[in-house]
Short mmCIF file of C-alpha atoms and ligand atoms in Angstrom, two decimals:
data_model
loop_
_atom_site.label_atom_id
_atom_site.label_comp_id
_atom_site.label_asym_id
_atom_site.label_seq_id
_atom_site.Cartn_x
_atom_site.Cartn_y
_atom_site.Cartn_z
CA MET A 76 7.27 -6.31 12.09
CA LYS A 77 4.83 -5.55 13.65
CA ILE A 78 1.28 -3.31 13.71
CA ASP A 79 0.64 -2.25 16.52
CA TYR A 80 -3.20 -1.04 16.26
CA GLY A 81 -4.74 -1.45 19.93
CA LEU A 82 -4.21 2.89 19.38
CA ALA A 83 -7.39 2.53 16.36
CA LEU A 84 -9.72 0.56 18.38
CA ALA A 85 -11.95 2.70 20.65
CA ASP A 86 -11.41 0.66 23.50
CA GLY A 87 -7.49 2.15 22.96
CA LEU A 88 -9.26 5.59 22.53
CA GLY A 89 -11.57 5.17 24.95
CA GLN A 90 -14.41 6.18 22.01
CA GLY A 91 -15.59 6.13 18.95
CA ARG A 92 -17.32 3.93 16.16
CA VAL A 93 -14.40 1.28 15.06
CA THR A 94 -14.16 -1.27 17.89
CA LYS A 95 -12.78 -4.48 18.08
CA GLU A 96 -16.26 -6.22 16.58
CA ALA A 97 -16.67 -2.82 14.02
CA LEU A 98 -13.56 -4.80 12.78
CA GLU A 99 -14.25 -8.10 12.90
CA GLY A 100 -17.43 -6.89 11.35
CA PHE A 101 -16.09 -6.20 8.39
CA HIS A 102 -14.21 -9.45 7.12
CA PRO A 103 -17.42 -10.19 4.28
CA GLU A 104 -16.80 -6.93 2.67
CA LEU A 105 -12.73 -7.10 3.07
CA ILE A 106 -13.54 -10.85 2.21
CA GLU A 107 -15.85 -9.34 -1.01
CA ALA A 108 -12.88 -6.85 -2.39
CA GLN A 109 -9.63 -9.38 -1.97
CA ASN A 110 -11.55 -12.12 -4.19
CA TRP A 111 -11.93 -9.38 -6.99
CA LEU A 112 -8.51 -7.82 -6.44
CA GLU A 113 -7.33 -12.40 -6.63
CA ALA A 114 -9.36 -12.28 -10.18
CA LYS A 115 -7.42 -8.90 -11.33
CA ARG A 116 -4.87 -10.64 -11.18
CA ARG A 117 -6.14 -14.35 -12.54
CA SER A 118 -7.95 -12.23 -15.66
CA GLN A 119 -3.62 -10.59 -15.89
CA GLU A 120 -5.11 -7.37 -15.97
CA VAL A 121 -3.52 -6.15 -12.79
CA GLY A 122 0.12 -7.24 -12.14
CA PHE A 123 1.68 -5.37 -9.35
CA MET A 124 1.57 -8.86 -7.44
CA ASP A 125 3.68 -10.92 -10.05
CA LEU A 126 6.36 -8.94 -9.50
CA PRO A 127 8.25 -11.20 -6.88
CA PHE A 128 8.05 -13.63 -9.11
CA GLN A 129 10.52 -12.08 -12.48
CA ASP A 130 12.22 -12.99 -13.80
CA LEU A 131 16.10 -10.96 -12.91
CA SER A 132 18.52 -11.08 -15.46
CA PRO A 133 18.73 -9.30 -17.50
CA ILE A 134 18.13 -6.33 -14.80
CA LEU A 135 21.21 -8.07 -12.82
CA GLN A 136 23.07 -8.08 -15.90
CA THR A 137 23.38 -5.04 -17.31
CA ALA A 138 22.81 -3.51 -13.80
CA GLN A 139 26.43 -5.10 -13.42
CA GLU A 140 28.08 -3.28 -16.11
CA VAL A 141 26.30 0.22 -15.75
CA ARG A 142 28.50 -1.00 -12.04
CA ARG A 143 31.49 -1.40 -13.80
CA LYS A 144 31.59 1.27 -16.75
CA PHE A 145 30.71 3.71 -14.92
CA ASP A 146 31.65 7.12 -11.64
CA HIS A 147 27.72 8.63 -12.17
CA PHE A 148 24.17 6.92 -12.51
CA VAL A 149 21.29 9.96 -13.24
CA LEU A 150 17.69 8.35 -13.06
CA ILE A 151 14.74 10.72 -15.57
CA GLY A 152 12.11 9.90 -13.81
CA ILE A 153 8.48 11.53 -11.66
CA GLY A 154 5.92 9.69 -9.78
CA GLY A 155 5.66 6.64 -10.22
CA SER A 156 8.63 6.73 -12.84
CA SER A 157 11.42 7.43 -9.06
CA LEU A 158 9.96 7.50 -5.87
CA GLY A 159 10.43 3.67 -5.41
CA ALA A 160 13.92 4.26 -6.76
CA GLN A 161 14.44 7.80 -3.96
CA VAL A 162 12.83 5.44 -1.45
CA LEU A 163 15.13 2.50 -2.03
CA PHE A 164 18.69 5.28 -2.78
CA ASP A 165 17.72 7.05 0.89
CA ALA A 166 16.77 4.30 2.97
CA LEU A 167 19.10 1.60 2.32
CA TRP A 168 22.63 3.66 0.23
CA ASN A 169 23.56 5.42 2.52
CA PRO A 170 27.22 6.02 3.41
CA PRO A 171 28.82 6.26 4.85
CA HIS A 172 27.64 4.03 7.48
CA ASN A 173 27.08 1.15 4.54
CA PRO A 174 30.21 1.77 1.23
CA GLN A 175 31.41 -1.91 3.19
CA VAL A 176 27.43 -2.80 1.74
CA TYR A 177 26.58 -1.53 -0.94
CA GLY A 178 30.61 -1.34 -2.10
CA GLU A 179 32.24 1.36 -4.89
CA GLY A 180 29.09 1.45 -7.25
CA PRO A 181 28.91 4.92 -8.50
CA SER A 182 27.57 8.37 -7.40
CA PHE A 183 23.68 8.25 -7.75
CA HIS A 184 21.18 11.46 -8.77
CA ILE A 185 16.89 11.09 -10.27
CA LEU A 186 16.53 14.43 -12.03
CA ASP A 187 12.72 14.10 -11.60
CA ASN A 188 11.45 17.25 -11.39
CA VAL A 189 11.76 20.77 -14.90
CA ASP A 190 13.38 22.85 -12.48
CA PRO A 191 15.94 24.15 -14.54
CA VAL A 192 18.85 24.80 -11.45
CA LYS A 193 18.73 21.53 -10.62
CA THR A 194 18.75 20.26 -13.56
CA THR A 195 22.03 22.56 -14.15
CA GLU A 196 23.01 21.49 -11.07
CA THR A 197 23.37 17.71 -11.49
CA LEU A 198 24.58 17.68 -14.94
CA GLU A 199 27.63 20.14 -14.25
CA GLU A 200 28.13 17.29 -11.30
CA ILE A 201 28.57 14.34 -13.07
CA GLU A 202 31.46 14.15 -15.45
CA PRO A 203 28.38 13.55 -19.01
CA GLU A 204 31.33 11.28 -20.09
CA ASN A 205 32.11 8.32 -17.57
CA THR A 206 27.69 8.66 -17.52
CA CYS A 207 24.70 6.25 -17.31
CA PHE A 208 21.22 7.90 -17.46
CA CYS A 209 18.76 6.20 -17.22
CA VAL A 210 15.58 7.28 -19.13
CA ILE A 211 11.81 5.78 -17.65
CA SER A 212 8.53 5.84 -18.45
CA LYS A 213 5.76 4.65 -18.47
CA SER A 214 4.00 6.60 -21.64
CA GLY A 215 7.44 8.00 -23.05
CA SER A 216 5.53 10.62 -22.98
CA THR A 217 5.19 12.71 -19.77
CA ALA A 218 6.03 16.65 -20.03
CA GLU A 219 9.14 16.18 -17.38
CA PRO A 220 11.19 12.81 -17.95
CA MET A 221 11.10 13.98 -21.81
CA ALA A 222 12.52 17.51 -21.48
CA ASN A 223 15.45 16.51 -18.92
CA PHE A 224 15.52 13.06 -21.33
CA LEU A 225 16.06 16.04 -24.50
CA VAL A 226 18.32 18.31 -22.66
CA ALA A 227 20.30 14.84 -21.64
CA LEU A 228 21.38 13.80 -24.45
CA GLU A 229 21.95 16.92 -25.71
CA ALA A 230 24.80 17.55 -23.15
CA LEU A 231 26.11 14.41 -23.64
CA GLU A 232 26.33 14.13 -27.35
CA LYS A 233 27.95 17.54 -27.15
CA ALA A 234 30.45 15.11 -24.40
CA VAL A 235 31.37 12.16 -26.44
CA GLY A 236 28.93 12.29 -29.64
CA ILE A 237 25.21 10.79 -30.85
CA ASP A 238 26.23 7.17 -31.01
CA LYS A 239 27.76 6.51 -27.55
CA ALA A 240 25.76 9.29 -25.64
CA ARG A 241 23.04 6.68 -26.41
CA ARG A 242 25.14 3.98 -25.20
CA GLN A 243 25.10 5.69 -22.58
CA MET A 244 21.14 5.58 -22.03
CA VAL A 245 19.67 3.07 -20.29
CA PHE A 246 15.27 3.27 -21.08
CA ILE A 247 13.29 1.56 -18.72
CA THR A 248 9.66 2.28 -21.46
CA ASP A 249 5.95 -0.25 -22.22
CA PRO A 250 8.23 -3.45 -24.01
CA GLU A 251 5.38 -2.25 -27.36
CA LYS A 252 4.54 1.54 -27.21
CA GLY A 253 5.29 4.83 -26.72
CA ASN A 254 8.20 6.97 -28.15
CA LEU A 255 11.41 5.46 -25.87
CA ARG A 256 9.82 2.43 -26.95
CA ASP A 257 10.04 3.38 -30.79
CA LEU A 258 13.79 5.06 -30.46
CA VAL A 259 14.50 1.80 -29.22
CA LYS A 260 13.91 -0.03 -32.63
CA GLU A 261 14.28 3.01 -34.26
CA GLU A 262 17.90 4.01 -32.96
CA GLY A 263 18.91 0.88 -30.87
CA TYR A 264 18.67 2.01 -26.83
CA ARG A 265 19.25 -0.49 -25.10
CA ALA A 266 15.83 -0.66 -22.07
CA LEU A 267 14.22 -3.15 -19.27
CA GLU A 268 10.52 -4.33 -19.56
CA ILE A 269 7.87 -2.14 -17.40
CA PRO A 270 4.76 -5.46 -17.88
CA PRO A 271 2.04 -3.48 -19.83
CA ASN A 272 -0.04 -4.33 -16.82
CA VAL A 273 1.63 -2.48 -14.38
CA GLY A 274 0.84 1.56 -13.42
CA GLY A 275 3.62 3.47 -12.56
CA ARG A 276 3.19 4.37 -9.16
CA PHE A 277 2.74 0.08 -8.31
CA SER A 278 6.28 -0.49 -9.99
CA VAL A 279 8.72 0.34 -7.38
CA LEU A 280 9.73 -3.53 -7.21
CA SER A 281 10.11 -4.20 -11.29
CA PRO A 282 13.04 -2.84 -13.65
CA VAL A 283 11.75 0.57 -12.32
CA GLY A 284 13.28 0.27 -9.47
CA LEU A 285 15.08 -2.56 -9.17
CA PHE A 286 17.14 -1.53 -11.88
CA PRO A 287 18.65 1.55 -10.36
CA ALA A 288 18.94 0.01 -7.30
CA ALA A 289 20.53 -2.99 -8.13
CA VAL A 290 22.91 -0.14 -10.12
CA LEU A 291 22.81 1.07 -6.31
CA GLY A 292 23.96 -2.31 -5.03
CA ILE A 293 22.00 -2.98 -2.85
CA ASN A 294 20.31 -6.66 -3.32
CA VAL A 295 17.51 -6.29 -5.13
CA ARG A 296 16.87 -10.57 -4.36
CA ARG A 297 15.84 -9.90 -0.41
CA LEU A 298 13.69 -7.63 -1.33
CA LEU A 299 11.52 -9.16 -4.11
CA LYS A 300 11.30 -11.85 -1.68
CA GLY A 301 10.41 -9.09 1.95
CA ALA A 302 6.99 -9.17 -0.45
CA TYR A 303 6.79 -12.54 -1.82
CA GLN A 304 7.09 -13.40 1.90
CA ALA A 305 4.28 -10.21 2.26
CA LEU A 306 2.32 -11.66 0.02
CA LYS A 307 1.43 -14.54 1.16
CA SER A 308 0.68 -12.50 4.44
CA CYS A 309 -1.97 -10.36 2.68
CA GLU A 310 -3.45 -13.64 0.96
CA LYS A 311 -4.88 -14.79 4.40
CA ARG A 312 -8.59 -14.54 4.58
CA ASP A 313 -8.16 -13.62 8.85
CA ILE A 314 -7.58 -10.50 10.23
CA SER A 315 -5.05 -10.97 12.44
CA SER A 316 -2.64 -12.03 10.88
CA ASN A 317 -3.23 -9.93 7.22
CA PRO A 318 -1.14 -6.99 7.94
CA ALA A 319 -2.91 -5.21 4.14
CA TRP A 320 -6.33 -6.41 5.80
CA VAL A 321 -5.39 -4.20 9.42
CA ILE A 322 -4.32 -0.66 7.16
CA THR A 323 -7.12 -1.39 4.97
CA ALA A 324 -9.74 -2.03 7.52
CA LEU A 325 -8.84 0.04 10.55
CA HIS A 326 -8.02 3.14 7.34
CA TYR A 327 -12.12 2.86 5.79
CA LEU A 328 -13.81 2.22 9.23
CA HIS A 329 -12.38 4.76 10.00
CA HIS A 330 -12.92 7.51 7.60
CA THR A 331 -16.23 6.49 6.37
CA LEU A 332 -17.75 6.39 9.98
CA GLU A 333 -15.37 8.65 11.43
CA ALA A 334 -14.68 10.39 9.28
CA LYS A 335 -11.19 10.90 9.53
CA SER A 336 -10.60 12.10 5.93
CA ILE A 337 -6.71 12.41 6.16
CA SER A 338 -3.76 9.59 6.34
CA VAL A 339 -0.76 10.73 8.37
CA MET A 340 1.95 9.07 7.77
CA MET A 341 4.70 10.09 10.26
CA ALA A 342 7.52 8.28 10.00
CA TYR A 343 10.41 8.13 13.15
CA TYR A 344 13.12 8.36 11.02
CA GLU A 345 14.58 10.02 8.65
CA LYS A 346 15.54 7.11 6.00
CA LEU A 347 12.29 5.68 6.02
CA ALA A 348 10.73 9.26 4.70
CA THR A 349 10.93 9.51 1.23
CA PHE A 350 8.72 6.64 2.37
CA ALA A 351 6.00 8.44 2.87
CA ASP A 352 6.37 9.83 0.16
CA TRP A 353 6.41 7.15 -1.73
CA TYR A 354 2.53 6.51 -0.15
CA ARG A 355 1.50 9.29 -0.17
CA GLN A 356 1.72 9.46 -4.06
CA LEU A 357 0.16 5.20 -3.96
CA TRP A 358 -2.96 6.70 -1.40
CA ALA A 359 -3.34 10.13 -3.47
CA GLU A 360 -3.06 8.76 -7.30
CA SER A 361 -5.02 5.65 -6.32
CA LEU A 362 -8.05 7.15 -4.19
CA GLY A 363 -8.94 10.68 -4.84
CA LYS A 364 -11.60 10.20 -7.24
CA GLU A 365 -15.87 10.57 -8.26
CA GLY A 366 -15.05 12.49 -4.93
CA LYS A 367 -13.80 9.88 -2.75
CA GLY A 368 -9.91 9.36 -1.59
CA GLN A 369 -8.36 10.54 2.17
CA THR A 370 -5.75 13.46 1.91
CA PRO A 371 -1.89 11.48 2.74
CA VAL A 372 0.16 13.80 4.83
CA LYS A 373 4.04 12.98 5.95
CA ALA A 374 5.59 13.53 8.57
CA VAL A 375 8.30 13.75 10.41
CA GLY A 376 9.43 12.88 14.01
CA ALA A 377 10.19 13.50 16.25
CA VAL A 378 10.47 16.87 14.11
CA ASP A 379 7.37 17.20 13.25
CA GLN A 380 6.23 17.15 16.46
CA HIS A 381 7.50 21.22 16.93
CA SER A 382 4.82 21.68 13.49
CA GLN A 383 1.87 19.34 13.43
CA ILE A 384 2.04 17.61 16.46
CA GLN A 385 -0.63 20.75 18.54
CA LEU A 386 -2.61 20.51 14.88
CA TYR A 387 -3.19 16.10 15.17
CA ASN A 388 -3.92 16.99 19.10
CA GLU A 389 -6.64 19.52 19.13
CA GLY A 390 -7.48 20.62 15.46
CA PRO A 391 -10.09 18.96 13.60
CA ARG A 392 -10.72 15.68 14.56
CA ASP A 393 -9.64 14.24 11.55
CA LYS A 394 -7.11 11.75 11.20
CA ILE A 395 -5.71 9.14 11.16
CA ILE A 396 -1.81 8.59 11.99
CA THR A 397 1.11 5.52 10.76
CA PHE A 398 3.62 5.34 13.33
CA LEU A 399 6.97 3.92 11.39
CA GLN A 400 9.23 2.89 14.01
CA VAL A 401 12.70 1.00 14.28
CA LYS A 402 14.10 -0.76 16.63
CA ASN A 403 17.07 -1.04 15.48
CA PHE A 404 18.89 2.05 13.53
CA PRO A 405 22.22 0.81 11.69
CA THR A 406 23.76 3.52 13.88
CA ASN A 407 23.11 4.16 17.73
CA ARG A 408 24.46 7.37 19.79
CA ARG A 409 24.77 7.56 23.73
CA ILE A 410 23.53 10.56 25.24
CA PRO A 411 25.87 11.41 28.67
CA PRO A 412 25.36 12.40 32.01
CA LEU A 413 26.68 15.62 31.87
CA TYR A 414 24.80 17.47 34.02
CA PRO A 415 23.67 15.34 36.53
CA GLN A 416 22.92 18.30 38.52
CA LYS A 417 19.54 19.87 36.77
CA PRO A 418 17.50 17.26 36.44
CA ALA A 419 16.01 18.58 32.91
CA LEU A 420 19.16 17.67 31.76
CA ALA A 421 20.06 14.62 33.99
CA TYR A 422 17.31 11.62 33.05
CA LEU A 423 18.38 12.35 28.65
CA GLY A 424 22.27 10.71 30.41
CA GLY A 425 22.76 7.40 29.66
CA HIS A 426 20.18 6.43 27.04
CA THR A 427 20.86 6.65 23.36
CA LEU A 428 18.83 8.43 21.11
CA GLY A 429 17.55 6.04 19.00
CA GLU A 430 15.62 5.07 22.62
CA LEU A 431 14.49 8.64 22.80
CA ILE A 432 13.08 9.54 18.92
CA ASN A 433 11.40 5.65 19.95
CA THR A 434 10.04 7.27 23.03
CA GLU A 435 8.66 10.02 22.20
CA LEU A 436 7.04 8.24 19.58
CA ALA A 437 4.72 6.51 22.29
CA GLY A 438 3.91 10.10 23.86
CA THR A 439 3.26 11.07 20.94
CA ALA A 440 1.02 8.93 20.42
CA SER A 441 -0.21 8.06 24.12
CA ALA A 442 -1.16 11.77 23.95
CA LEU A 443 -3.11 11.32 20.65
CA ALA A 444 -4.69 8.93 21.59
CA LYS A 445 -5.34 11.19 25.34
CA ARG A 446 -7.94 12.65 22.51
CA GLY A 447 -9.39 9.88 20.61
CA VAL A 448 -7.37 10.33 17.19
CA PRO A 449 -6.76 7.02 16.90
CA SER A 450 -3.01 5.84 15.12
CA MET A 451 -1.26 2.71 14.40
CA THR A 452 2.51 2.14 14.58
CA ILE A 453 4.55 -0.59 12.46
CA THR A 454 7.50 -2.06 13.16
CA LEU A 455 10.34 -2.64 12.01
CA PRO A 456 13.70 -4.32 13.81
CA SER A 457 15.86 -3.28 11.57
CA VAL A 458 15.31 -1.01 7.78
CA ASN A 459 16.57 -4.12 5.20
CA GLU A 460 15.80 -4.68 1.23
CA GLY A 461 13.18 -7.36 3.19
CA HIS A 462 11.81 -5.35 5.35
CA LEU A 463 10.67 -2.95 2.23
CA GLY A 464 9.35 -5.15 -0.13
CA ALA A 465 6.77 -5.74 2.43
CA LEU A 466 5.65 -3.24 2.01
CA PHE A 467 6.26 -1.76 -0.81
CA MET A 468 3.50 -5.14 -1.21
CA ILE A 469 1.47 -4.46 1.81
CA TYR A 470 1.30 -1.11 0.75
CA GLU A 471 0.44 -1.15 -2.84
CA ILE A 472 -2.65 -4.72 -1.18
CA ALA A 473 -3.96 -2.29 1.64
CA THR A 474 -4.45 0.82 -1.49
CA ALA A 475 -5.84 -2.14 -4.35
CA LEU A 476 -8.96 -2.88 -1.51
CA MET A 477 -9.24 0.19 -0.91
CA GLY A 478 -10.35 1.91 -3.87
CA HIS A 479 -12.61 -1.13 -4.11
CA LEU A 480 -14.39 -0.36 -0.53
CA TYR A 481 -15.02 2.83 -1.82
CA GLY A 482 -16.13 1.86 -5.61
CA ILE A 483 -13.33 3.54 -7.30
CA ASN A 484 -10.67 2.15 -9.61
CA PRO A 485 -7.18 2.63 -7.92
CA PHE A 486 -5.79 1.62 -11.34
CA ASP A 487 -7.02 4.88 -13.79
CA GLN A 488 -5.09 9.07 -12.89
CA PRO A 489 -7.82 10.40 -15.86
CA GLY A 490 -7.45 13.55 -13.35
CA VAL A 491 -3.91 14.28 -13.93
CA GLU A 492 -4.54 13.74 -17.42
CA GLU A 493 -6.81 17.37 -17.73
CA GLY A 494 -3.57 19.57 -16.13
CA LYS A 495 -1.21 17.41 -18.85
CA ARG A 496 -3.02 17.84 -22.07
CA LEU A 497 -4.09 21.76 -21.21
CA THR A 498 0.32 22.18 -20.85
CA TYR A 499 0.16 20.68 -24.22
CA GLY A 500 -1.21 22.79 -25.52
CA LEU A 501 -0.29 26.15 -23.70
CA MET A 502 3.61 24.70 -25.18
CA GLY A 503 2.07 24.35 -28.69
CA ARG A 504 1.92 20.37 -28.20
CA LYS A 505 0.79 19.58 -31.47
CA GLY A 506 -3.83 18.65 -31.28
CA PHE A 507 -3.33 19.77 -28.49
CA GLN A 508 -3.83 24.34 -29.64
CA GLU A 509 -7.50 23.59 -28.74
CA LYS A 510 -6.85 22.51 -25.00
CA GLY A 511 -4.12 25.93 -25.78
CA LYS A 512 -7.22 28.11 -26.42
CA GLU A 513 -9.04 26.34 -23.05
CA ALA A 514 -6.07 26.80 -21.24
CA GLN A 515 -5.35 30.20 -22.25
CA GLU A 516 -8.51 31.25 -20.96
CA ILE A 517 -9.39 29.47 -17.91
CA TRP A 518 -5.41 30.50 -16.84
CA SER A 519 -5.97 35.24 -17.56
CA LYS A 520 -9.26 35.13 -15.37
CA GLY A 521 -6.69 34.94 -12.82
CA LYS A 522 -5.57 37.89 -13.85
CA GLU A 523 -9.16 39.78 -13.47
CA GLY A 524 -8.16 39.60 -9.38
CA THR A 525 -4.18 40.79 -9.14
CA LEU A 526 -2.35 42.29 -6.03
CA THR A 527 1.24 44.05 -7.56
CA ILE A 528 4.06 45.29 -4.67
CA ASP A 529 6.68 47.61 -4.96
CA LEU A 530 9.80 45.97 -3.88
CA GLY A 531 11.92 48.12 -5.55
CA ASP A 532 14.92 46.68 -7.34
O1 LIG B 1985 1.81 6.49 -11.01
C1 LIG B 1985 1.41 6.61 -12.01
O2 LIG B 1985 0.52 5.85 -12.59
C2 LIG B 1985 2.12 8.18 -12.46
O3 LIG B 1985 3.16 8.65 -11.11
C3 LIG B 1985 3.58 7.88 -13.13
O4 LIG B 1985 4.51 6.83 -12.49
C4 LIG B 1985 4.11 9.36 -13.09
O5 LIG B 1985 3.40 10.45 -14.03
C5 LIG B 1985 4.86 8.76 -14.79
O6 LIG B 1985 4.34 8.14 -15.43
P1 LIG B 1985 4.88 7.80 -16.58
O7 LIG B 1985 5.93 5.91 -16.18
O8 LIG B 1985 4.85 7.24 -18.01
O9 LIG B 1985 6.49 8.59 -16.92
#
């Protein structure tokens, strides 16, 4: 894996204050941030960097059993409790290309949203009696997974009775606290543990991401090995060999010196597009605090060249872009040389689609650089468990370091909580009546300016 970042430096762009010297001069700040993070790790306040060393046996044993017994697997969880597994599913488990690698596992479904149609359709697609439902919630109180859990449990109970229904569920939650843990203790549901010092969006390498991955037949040992190797690189106190430092320093310097308040991640491989969703959550929820943070944006090449690139090139100069590139695709396709007499078609003939998509990335990055828009390109030799494990670890460390540089706590999410409390109040949850009233008052103000469009029937 490599990161090319020359086009994020003033020399490559022919302009700007983020010079090679500025990058090298940032060393003391990076050392300070790294010391802070390592101290948090040593005191066990922050646990995501220790996940490569976890005991995998409970995950693997339970996953083996689920693979053997069930035809369908439904993950119920949201945000940090579902996005990591979604990345692994989209990037790696891609039939019809890989059935020989991953074997015949259960069909895979994610219920993150409380979209009534999606939940209904998912429950109609599976046969409840042959389905394992995996409910993932660190807090055990998030409205969306709790609602989907209740709906799924009812469907399951109708199909197989309550005792069997409970045995078809696996919870992944805090080892001590929360409603799911209480249910484990009271009713004997099976459960795996999320380490208390690993927050939702930093938990993909815990049972949260590893258990669903193992059910899919993905090699979770290789994922952790990739993460471990990345962790080692990210311990190097030298910017030329520490990938997290490069990402952190360039994003921070471009934000503070050049007002690049938007960070775009543009994946030139559709199966990696979900990684950009994962990044979007990690960067936004960790860093968007106290007026700080960069707005993360997901884009997909080459499709979004025909949607976003006009803006990136000639719109506000507020973006830094990370391109994700894959060297070897699992399958590739030659473009046939069918119309040699037509120059607009002839030049394509004999190349592959993979060559074209990567060349489009090069063309796009160069056009952006000509206008002074900074970018870096992360190239994966191929998309496999090891590379994904490494990417997860690098971005988690970079995010933590960014948080320290901004002077905020990257591991909490106070801005999400108030919306949750107001919703609890509106939904009539005990203890939240005052919040309900407050929400009603504010919400009703929105209706003081109303426009109604009569569309007949
Ligand atoms: O990163 C986070 O902490 C959040 O995105 C959570 O993962 C998300 O809100 C779900 O929380 P929980 O796992 O407690 O249901």
